[in-house]
mmCIF file of C-alpha atoms in Angstrom:
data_model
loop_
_atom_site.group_PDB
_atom_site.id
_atom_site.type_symbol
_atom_site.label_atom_id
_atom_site.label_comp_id
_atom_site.label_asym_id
_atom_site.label_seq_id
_atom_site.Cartn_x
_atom_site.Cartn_y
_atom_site.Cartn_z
ATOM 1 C CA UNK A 1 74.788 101.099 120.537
ATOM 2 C CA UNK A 2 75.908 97.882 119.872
ATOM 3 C CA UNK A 3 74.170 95.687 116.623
ATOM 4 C CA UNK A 4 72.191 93.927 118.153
ATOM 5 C CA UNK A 5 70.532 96.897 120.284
ATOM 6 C CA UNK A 6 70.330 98.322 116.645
ATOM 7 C CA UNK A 7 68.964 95.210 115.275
ATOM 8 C CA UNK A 8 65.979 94.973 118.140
ATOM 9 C CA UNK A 9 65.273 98.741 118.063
ATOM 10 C CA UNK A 10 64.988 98.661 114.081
ATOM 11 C CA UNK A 11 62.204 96.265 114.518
ATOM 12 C CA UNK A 12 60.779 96.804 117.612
ATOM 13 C CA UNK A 13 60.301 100.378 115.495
ATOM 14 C CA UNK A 14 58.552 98.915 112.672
ATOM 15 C CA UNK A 15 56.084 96.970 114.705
ATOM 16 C CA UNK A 16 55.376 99.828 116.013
ATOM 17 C CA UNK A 17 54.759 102.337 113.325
ATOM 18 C CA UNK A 18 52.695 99.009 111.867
ATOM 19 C CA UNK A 19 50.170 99.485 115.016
ATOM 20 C CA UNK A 20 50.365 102.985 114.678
ATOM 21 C CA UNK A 21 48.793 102.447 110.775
ATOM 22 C CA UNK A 22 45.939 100.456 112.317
ATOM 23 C CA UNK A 23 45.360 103.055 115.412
ATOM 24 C CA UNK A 24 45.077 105.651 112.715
ATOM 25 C CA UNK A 25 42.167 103.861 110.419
ATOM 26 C CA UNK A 26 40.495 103.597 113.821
ATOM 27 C CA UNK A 27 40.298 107.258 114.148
ATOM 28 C CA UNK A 28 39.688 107.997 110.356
ATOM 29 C CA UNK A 29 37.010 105.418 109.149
ATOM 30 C CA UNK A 30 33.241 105.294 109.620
ATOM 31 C CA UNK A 31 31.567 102.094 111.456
ATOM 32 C CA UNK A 32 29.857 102.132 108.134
ATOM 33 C CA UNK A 33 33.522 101.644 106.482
ATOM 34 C CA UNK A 34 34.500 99.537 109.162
ATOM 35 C CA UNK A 35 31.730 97.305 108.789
ATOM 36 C CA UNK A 36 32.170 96.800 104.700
ATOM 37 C CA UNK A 37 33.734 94.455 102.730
ATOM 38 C CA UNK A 38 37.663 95.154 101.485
ATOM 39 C CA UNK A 39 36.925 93.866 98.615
ATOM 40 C CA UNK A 40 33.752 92.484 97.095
ATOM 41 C CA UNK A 41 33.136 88.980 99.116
ATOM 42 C CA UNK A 42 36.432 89.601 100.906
ATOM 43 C CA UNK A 43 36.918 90.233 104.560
ATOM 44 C CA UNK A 44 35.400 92.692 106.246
ATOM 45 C CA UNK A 45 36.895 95.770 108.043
ATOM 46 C CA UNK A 46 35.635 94.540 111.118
ATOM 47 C CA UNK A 47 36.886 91.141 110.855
ATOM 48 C CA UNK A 48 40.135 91.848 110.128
ATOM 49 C CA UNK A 49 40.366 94.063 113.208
ATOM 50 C CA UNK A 50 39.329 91.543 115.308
ATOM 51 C CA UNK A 51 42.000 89.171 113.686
ATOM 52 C CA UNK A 52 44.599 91.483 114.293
ATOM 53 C CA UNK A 53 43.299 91.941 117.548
ATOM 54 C CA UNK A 54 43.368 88.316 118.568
ATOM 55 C CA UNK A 55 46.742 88.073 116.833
ATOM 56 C CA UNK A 56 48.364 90.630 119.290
ATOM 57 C CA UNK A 57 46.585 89.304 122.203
ATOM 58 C CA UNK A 58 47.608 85.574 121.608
ATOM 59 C CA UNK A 59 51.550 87.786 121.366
ATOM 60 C CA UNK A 60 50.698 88.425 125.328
ATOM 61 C CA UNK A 61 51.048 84.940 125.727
ATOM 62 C CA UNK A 62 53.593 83.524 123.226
ATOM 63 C CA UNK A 63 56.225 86.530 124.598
ATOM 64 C CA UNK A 64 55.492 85.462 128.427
ATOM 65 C CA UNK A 65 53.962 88.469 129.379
ATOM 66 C CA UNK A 66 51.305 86.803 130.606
ATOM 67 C CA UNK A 67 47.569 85.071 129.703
ATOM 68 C CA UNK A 68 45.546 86.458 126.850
ATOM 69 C CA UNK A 69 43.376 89.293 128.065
ATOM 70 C CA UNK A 70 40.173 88.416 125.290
ATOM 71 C CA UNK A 71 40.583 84.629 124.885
ATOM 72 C CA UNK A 72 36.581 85.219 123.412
ATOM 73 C CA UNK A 73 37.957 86.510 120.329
ATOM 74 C CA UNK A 74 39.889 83.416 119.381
ATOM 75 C CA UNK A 75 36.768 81.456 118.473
ATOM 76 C CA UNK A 76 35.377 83.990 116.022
ATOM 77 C CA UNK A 77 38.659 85.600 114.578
ATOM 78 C CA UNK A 78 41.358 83.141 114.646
ATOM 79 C CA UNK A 79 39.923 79.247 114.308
ATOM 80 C CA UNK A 80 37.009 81.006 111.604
ATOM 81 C CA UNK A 81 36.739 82.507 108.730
ATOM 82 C CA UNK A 82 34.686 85.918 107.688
ATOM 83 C CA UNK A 83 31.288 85.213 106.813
ATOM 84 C CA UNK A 84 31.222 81.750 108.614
ATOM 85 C CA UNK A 85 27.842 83.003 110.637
ATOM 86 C CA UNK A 86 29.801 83.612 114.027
ATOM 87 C CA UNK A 87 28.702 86.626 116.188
ATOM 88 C CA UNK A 88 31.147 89.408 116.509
ATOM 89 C CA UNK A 89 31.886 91.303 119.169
ATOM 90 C CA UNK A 90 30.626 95.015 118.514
ATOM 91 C CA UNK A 91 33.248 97.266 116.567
ATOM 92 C CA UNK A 92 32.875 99.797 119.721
ATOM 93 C CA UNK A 93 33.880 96.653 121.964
ATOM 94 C CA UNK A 94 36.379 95.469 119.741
ATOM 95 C CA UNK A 95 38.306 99.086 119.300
ATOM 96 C CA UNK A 96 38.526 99.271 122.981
ATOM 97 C CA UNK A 97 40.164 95.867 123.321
ATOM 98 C CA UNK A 98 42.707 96.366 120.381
ATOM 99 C CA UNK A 99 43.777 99.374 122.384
ATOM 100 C CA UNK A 100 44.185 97.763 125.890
ATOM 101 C CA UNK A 101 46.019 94.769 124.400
ATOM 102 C CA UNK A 102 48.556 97.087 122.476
ATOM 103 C CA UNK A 103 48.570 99.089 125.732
ATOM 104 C CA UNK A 104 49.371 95.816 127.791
ATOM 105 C CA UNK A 105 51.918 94.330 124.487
ATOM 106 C CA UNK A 106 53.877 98.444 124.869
ATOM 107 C CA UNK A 107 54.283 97.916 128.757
ATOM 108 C CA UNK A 108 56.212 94.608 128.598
ATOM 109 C CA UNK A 109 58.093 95.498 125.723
ATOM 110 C CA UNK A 110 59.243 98.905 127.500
ATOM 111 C CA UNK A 111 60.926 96.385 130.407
ATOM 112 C CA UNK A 112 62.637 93.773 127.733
ATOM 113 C CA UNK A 113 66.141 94.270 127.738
ATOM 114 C CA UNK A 114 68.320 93.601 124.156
ATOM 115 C CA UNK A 115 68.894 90.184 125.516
ATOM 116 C CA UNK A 116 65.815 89.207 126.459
ATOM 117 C CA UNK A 117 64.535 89.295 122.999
ATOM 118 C CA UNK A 118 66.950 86.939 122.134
ATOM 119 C CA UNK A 119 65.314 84.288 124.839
ATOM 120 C CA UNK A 120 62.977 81.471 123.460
ATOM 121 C CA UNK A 121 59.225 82.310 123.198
ATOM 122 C CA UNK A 122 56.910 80.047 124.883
ATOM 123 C CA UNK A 123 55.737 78.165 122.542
ATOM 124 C CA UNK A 124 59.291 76.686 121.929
ATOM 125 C CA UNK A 125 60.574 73.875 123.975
ATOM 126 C CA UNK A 126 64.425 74.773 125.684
ATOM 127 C CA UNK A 127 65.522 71.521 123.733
ATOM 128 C CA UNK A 128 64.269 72.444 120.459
ATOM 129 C CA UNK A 129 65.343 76.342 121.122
ATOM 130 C CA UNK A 130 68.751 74.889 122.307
ATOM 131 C CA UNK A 131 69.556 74.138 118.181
ATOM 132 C CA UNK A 132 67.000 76.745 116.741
ATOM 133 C CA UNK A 133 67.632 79.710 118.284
ATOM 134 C CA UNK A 134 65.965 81.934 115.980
ATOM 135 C CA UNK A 135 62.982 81.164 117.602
ATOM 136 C CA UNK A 136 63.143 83.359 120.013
ATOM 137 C CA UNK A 137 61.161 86.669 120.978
ATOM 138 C CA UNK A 138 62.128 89.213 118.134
ATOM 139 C CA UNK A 139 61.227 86.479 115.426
ATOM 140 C CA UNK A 140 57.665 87.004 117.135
ATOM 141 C CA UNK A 141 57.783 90.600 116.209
ATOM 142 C CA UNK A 142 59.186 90.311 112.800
ATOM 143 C CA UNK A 143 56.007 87.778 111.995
ATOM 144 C CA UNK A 144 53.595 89.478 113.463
ATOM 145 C CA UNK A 145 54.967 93.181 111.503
ATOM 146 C CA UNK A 146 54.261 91.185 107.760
ATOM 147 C CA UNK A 147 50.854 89.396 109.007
ATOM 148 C CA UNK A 148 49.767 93.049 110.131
ATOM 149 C CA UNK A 149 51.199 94.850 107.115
ATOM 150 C CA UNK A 150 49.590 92.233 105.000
ATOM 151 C CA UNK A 151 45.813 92.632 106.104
ATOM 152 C CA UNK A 152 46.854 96.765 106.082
ATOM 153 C CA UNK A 153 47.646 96.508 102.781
ATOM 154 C CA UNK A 154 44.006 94.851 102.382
ATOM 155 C CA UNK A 155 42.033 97.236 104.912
ATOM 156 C CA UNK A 156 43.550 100.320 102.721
ATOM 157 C CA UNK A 157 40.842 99.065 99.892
ATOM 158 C CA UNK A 158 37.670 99.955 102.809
ATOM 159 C CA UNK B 1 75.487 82.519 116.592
ATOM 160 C CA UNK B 2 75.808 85.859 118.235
ATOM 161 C CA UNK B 3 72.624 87.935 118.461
ATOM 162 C CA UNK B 4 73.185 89.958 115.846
ATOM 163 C CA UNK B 5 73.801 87.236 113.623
ATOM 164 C CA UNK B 6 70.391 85.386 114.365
ATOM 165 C CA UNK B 7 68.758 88.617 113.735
ATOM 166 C CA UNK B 8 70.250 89.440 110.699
ATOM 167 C CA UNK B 9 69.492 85.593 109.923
ATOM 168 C CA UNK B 10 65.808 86.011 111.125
ATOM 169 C CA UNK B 11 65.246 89.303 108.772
ATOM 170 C CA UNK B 12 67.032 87.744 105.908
ATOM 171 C CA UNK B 13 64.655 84.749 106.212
ATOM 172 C CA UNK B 14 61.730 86.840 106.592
ATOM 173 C CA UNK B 15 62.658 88.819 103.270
ATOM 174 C CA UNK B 16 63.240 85.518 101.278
ATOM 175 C CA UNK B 17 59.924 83.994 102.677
ATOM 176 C CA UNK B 18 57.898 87.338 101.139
ATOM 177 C CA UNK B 19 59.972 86.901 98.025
ATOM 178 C CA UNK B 20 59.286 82.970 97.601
ATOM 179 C CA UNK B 21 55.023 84.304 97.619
ATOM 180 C CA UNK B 22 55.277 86.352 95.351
ATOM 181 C CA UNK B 23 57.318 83.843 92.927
ATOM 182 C CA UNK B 24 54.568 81.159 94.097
ATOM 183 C CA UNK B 25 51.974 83.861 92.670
ATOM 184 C CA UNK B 26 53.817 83.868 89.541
ATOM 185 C CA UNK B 27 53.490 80.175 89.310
ATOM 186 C CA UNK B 28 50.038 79.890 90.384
ATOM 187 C CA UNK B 29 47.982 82.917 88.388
ATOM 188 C CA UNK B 30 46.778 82.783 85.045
ATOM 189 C CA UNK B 31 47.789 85.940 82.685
ATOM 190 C CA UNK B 32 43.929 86.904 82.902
ATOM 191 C CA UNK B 33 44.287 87.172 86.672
ATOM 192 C CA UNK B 34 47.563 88.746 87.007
ATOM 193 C CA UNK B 35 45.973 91.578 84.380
ATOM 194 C CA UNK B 36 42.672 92.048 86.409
ATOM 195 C CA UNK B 37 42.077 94.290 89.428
ATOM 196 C CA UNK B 38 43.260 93.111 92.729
ATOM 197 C CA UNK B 39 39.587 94.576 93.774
ATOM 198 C CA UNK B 40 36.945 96.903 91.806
ATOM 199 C CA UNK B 41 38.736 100.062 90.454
ATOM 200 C CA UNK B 42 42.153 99.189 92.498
ATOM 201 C CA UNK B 43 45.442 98.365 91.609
ATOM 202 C CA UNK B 44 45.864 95.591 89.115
ATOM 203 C CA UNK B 45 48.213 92.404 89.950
ATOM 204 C CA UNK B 46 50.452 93.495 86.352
ATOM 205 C CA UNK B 47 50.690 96.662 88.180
ATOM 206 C CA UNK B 48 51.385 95.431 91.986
ATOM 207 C CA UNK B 49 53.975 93.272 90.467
ATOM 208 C CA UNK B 50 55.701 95.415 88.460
ATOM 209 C CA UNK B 51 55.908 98.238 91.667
ATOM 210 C CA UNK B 52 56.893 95.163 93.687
ATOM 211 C CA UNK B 53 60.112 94.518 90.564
ATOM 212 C CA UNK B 54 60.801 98.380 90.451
ATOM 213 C CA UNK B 55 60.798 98.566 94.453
ATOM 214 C CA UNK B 56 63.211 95.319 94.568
ATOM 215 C CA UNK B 57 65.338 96.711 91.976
ATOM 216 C CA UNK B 58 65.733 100.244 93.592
ATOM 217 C CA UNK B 59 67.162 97.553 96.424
ATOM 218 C CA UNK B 60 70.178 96.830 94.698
ATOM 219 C CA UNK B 61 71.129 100.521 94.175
ATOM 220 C CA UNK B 62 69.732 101.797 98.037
ATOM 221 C CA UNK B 63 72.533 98.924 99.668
ATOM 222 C CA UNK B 64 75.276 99.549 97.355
ATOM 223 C CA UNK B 65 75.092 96.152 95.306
ATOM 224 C CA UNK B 66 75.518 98.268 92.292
ATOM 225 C CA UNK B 67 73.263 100.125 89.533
ATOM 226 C CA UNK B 68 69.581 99.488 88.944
ATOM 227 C CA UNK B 69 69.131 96.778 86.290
ATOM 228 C CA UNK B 70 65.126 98.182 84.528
ATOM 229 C CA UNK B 71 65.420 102.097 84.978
ATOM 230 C CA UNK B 72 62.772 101.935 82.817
ATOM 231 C CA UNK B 73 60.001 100.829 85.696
ATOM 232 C CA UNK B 74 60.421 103.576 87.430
ATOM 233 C CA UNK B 75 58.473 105.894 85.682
ATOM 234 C CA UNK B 76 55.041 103.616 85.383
ATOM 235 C CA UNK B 77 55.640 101.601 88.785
ATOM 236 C CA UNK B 78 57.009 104.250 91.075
ATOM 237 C CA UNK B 79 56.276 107.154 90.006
ATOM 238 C CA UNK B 80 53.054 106.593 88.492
ATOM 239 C CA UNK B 81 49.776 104.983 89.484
ATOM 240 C CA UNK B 82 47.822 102.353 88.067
ATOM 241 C CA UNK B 83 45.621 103.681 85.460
ATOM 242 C CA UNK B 84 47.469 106.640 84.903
ATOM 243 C CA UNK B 85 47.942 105.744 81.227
ATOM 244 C CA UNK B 86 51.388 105.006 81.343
ATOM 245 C CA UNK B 87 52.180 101.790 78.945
ATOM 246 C CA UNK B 88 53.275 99.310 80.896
ATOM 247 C CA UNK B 89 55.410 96.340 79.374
ATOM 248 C CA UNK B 90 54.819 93.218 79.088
ATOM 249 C CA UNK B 91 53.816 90.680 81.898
ATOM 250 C CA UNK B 92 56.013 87.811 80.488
ATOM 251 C CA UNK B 93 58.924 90.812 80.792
ATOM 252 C CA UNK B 94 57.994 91.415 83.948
ATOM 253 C CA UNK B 95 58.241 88.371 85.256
ATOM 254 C CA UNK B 96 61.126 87.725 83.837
ATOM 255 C CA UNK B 97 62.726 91.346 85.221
ATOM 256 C CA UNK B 98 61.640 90.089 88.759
ATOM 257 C CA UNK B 99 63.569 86.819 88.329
ATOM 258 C CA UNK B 100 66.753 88.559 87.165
ATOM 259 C CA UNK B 101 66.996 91.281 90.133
ATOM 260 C CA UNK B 102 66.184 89.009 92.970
ATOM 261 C CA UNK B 103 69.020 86.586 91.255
ATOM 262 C CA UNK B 104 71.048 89.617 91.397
ATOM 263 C CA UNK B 105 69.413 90.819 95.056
ATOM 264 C CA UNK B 106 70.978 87.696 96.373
ATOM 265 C CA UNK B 107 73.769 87.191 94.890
ATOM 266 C CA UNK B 108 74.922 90.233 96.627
ATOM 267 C CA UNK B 109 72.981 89.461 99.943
ATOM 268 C CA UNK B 110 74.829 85.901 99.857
ATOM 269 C CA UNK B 111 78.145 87.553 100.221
ATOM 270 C CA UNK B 112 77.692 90.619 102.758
ATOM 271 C CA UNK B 113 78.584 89.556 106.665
ATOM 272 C CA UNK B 114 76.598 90.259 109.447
ATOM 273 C CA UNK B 115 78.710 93.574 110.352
ATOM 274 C CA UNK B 116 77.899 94.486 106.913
ATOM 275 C CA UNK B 117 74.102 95.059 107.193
ATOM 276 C CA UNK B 118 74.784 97.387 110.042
ATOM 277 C CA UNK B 119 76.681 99.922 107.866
ATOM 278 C CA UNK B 120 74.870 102.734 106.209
ATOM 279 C CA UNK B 121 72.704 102.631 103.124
ATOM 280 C CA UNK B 122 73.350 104.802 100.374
ATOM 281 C CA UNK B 123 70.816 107.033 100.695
ATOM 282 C CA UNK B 124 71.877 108.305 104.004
ATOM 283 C CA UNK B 125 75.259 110.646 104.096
ATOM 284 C CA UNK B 126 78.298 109.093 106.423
ATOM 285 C CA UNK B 127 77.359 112.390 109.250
ATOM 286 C CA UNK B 128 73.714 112.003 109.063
ATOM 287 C CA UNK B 129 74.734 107.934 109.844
ATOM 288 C CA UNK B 130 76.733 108.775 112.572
ATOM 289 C CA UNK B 131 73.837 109.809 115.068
ATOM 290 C CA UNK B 132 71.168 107.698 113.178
ATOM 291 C CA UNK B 133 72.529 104.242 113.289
ATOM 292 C CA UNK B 134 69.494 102.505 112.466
ATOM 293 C CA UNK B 135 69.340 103.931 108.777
ATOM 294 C CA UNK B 136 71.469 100.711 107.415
ATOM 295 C CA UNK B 137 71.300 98.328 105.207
ATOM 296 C CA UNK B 138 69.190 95.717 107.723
ATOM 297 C CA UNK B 139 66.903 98.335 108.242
ATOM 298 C CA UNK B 140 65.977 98.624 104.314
ATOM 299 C CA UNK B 141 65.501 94.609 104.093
ATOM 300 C CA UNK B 142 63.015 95.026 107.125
ATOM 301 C CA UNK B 143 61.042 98.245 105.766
ATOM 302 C CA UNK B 144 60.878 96.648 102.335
ATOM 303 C CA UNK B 145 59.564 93.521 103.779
ATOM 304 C CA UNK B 146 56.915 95.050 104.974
ATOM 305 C CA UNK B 147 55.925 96.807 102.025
ATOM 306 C CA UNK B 148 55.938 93.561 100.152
ATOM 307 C CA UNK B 149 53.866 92.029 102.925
ATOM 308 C CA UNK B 150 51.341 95.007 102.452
ATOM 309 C CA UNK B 151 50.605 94.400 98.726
ATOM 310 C CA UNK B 152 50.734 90.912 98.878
ATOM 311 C CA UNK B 153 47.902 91.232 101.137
ATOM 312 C CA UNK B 154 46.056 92.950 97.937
ATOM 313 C CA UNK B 155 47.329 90.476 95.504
ATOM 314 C CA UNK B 156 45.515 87.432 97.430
ATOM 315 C CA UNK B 157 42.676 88.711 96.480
ATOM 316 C CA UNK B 158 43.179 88.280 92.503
#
């Protein structure tokens, strides 16, 4: 294997075992857990698994795999806030989206090639890529790994 | 840049972003919040940030930069939980420990090529490394990120 290979595979790895984490609280917490605060006032369980759903789905688009499959969680978990008197999806509803995005996010990423990661993500221009080429498709991973780990860290207090 | 240089760049980057919270934490909290629990009956931020030193400092002996610097954090921050009844020291010392290992921490990182991150860590014997290539140094900046990440995510909440 070459470095780089080593490089993507090393943190294609962590993303995954990251994703893994969350697909385990899924199976081991109540809806009653799910549906409690972290911490008192804090986010709930179920909002932060519809952020980190939305987060992954909005990945379908930035990576060019393709359009976002649940554009209706943007509203609630990405442009607001917990406790800002949105409606949320139902935790049933939301489970079963966080696992057909992840399932859509693991089929692309089985067909990327080393160098592909390397390639600008689309929300990049070619110009600004051409003298910034860490912004490219790996960087997406590597951010998206710490904002999940972060709001694990905080869904480990439900 | 090669790939594996912009990756090693991009991780490095990543690492030094998570590090640059934490010493904008330090900045920000009052003593009072630093010694209060990060949520009802969970880990205090004294104790998160003196498991975040300990874990940092086990850094410089896990990618050969040398010998731990504080030996003596193991014992309460890694080995021990909060409220076990260890005595912890001081949070001005802590502070000050972090400061001193991540100046050492990079110091070392400063100097180490990109071909360098892709040789083994110390914890890992030169066989076992020779069919496990992704148990190098790169690979214990990424894991370690994300274990920052995670209890930063707690320490927000202070």
């Amino acid at each position: 294997m070459t470095n780089s290979e080593i490089a993507v595979k090393t943190v294609l790895t962590a993303w995954q075992l990251q994703n893994a984490q969350v697909d385990k609280l899924i199976d081991k917490l109540t809806d009653e857990q799910w549906m409690s605060d972290t911490a008192p006032g804090r986010n709930s369980g179920i909002y932060l698994l519809g952020h980190l759903t939305a987060v992954n789905d909005g990945m379908i688009s930035i990576l060019g795999f393709g359009e976002k499959l649940h554009t209706e969680l943007e509203s609630v978990f990405l442009f607001s806030k917990d406790k800002s008197g949105q409606t949320m999806p139902s935790l049933a509803s939301l489970k079963k989206s966080w696992k057909e995005i992840n399932a859509t996010l693991n089929a692309h990423i089985e067909l990327m090639s080393t160098d592909d990661w390397f390639t600008r993500h689309t929300k990049v221009s070619e110009e600004v890529f051409a003298n910034e080429p860490h912004r490219n498709k790996l960087n997406i991973i590597i951010s998206r790994t710490h904002h999940q780990s972060y709001h694990l860290g905080q869904l480990a207090y439900l």
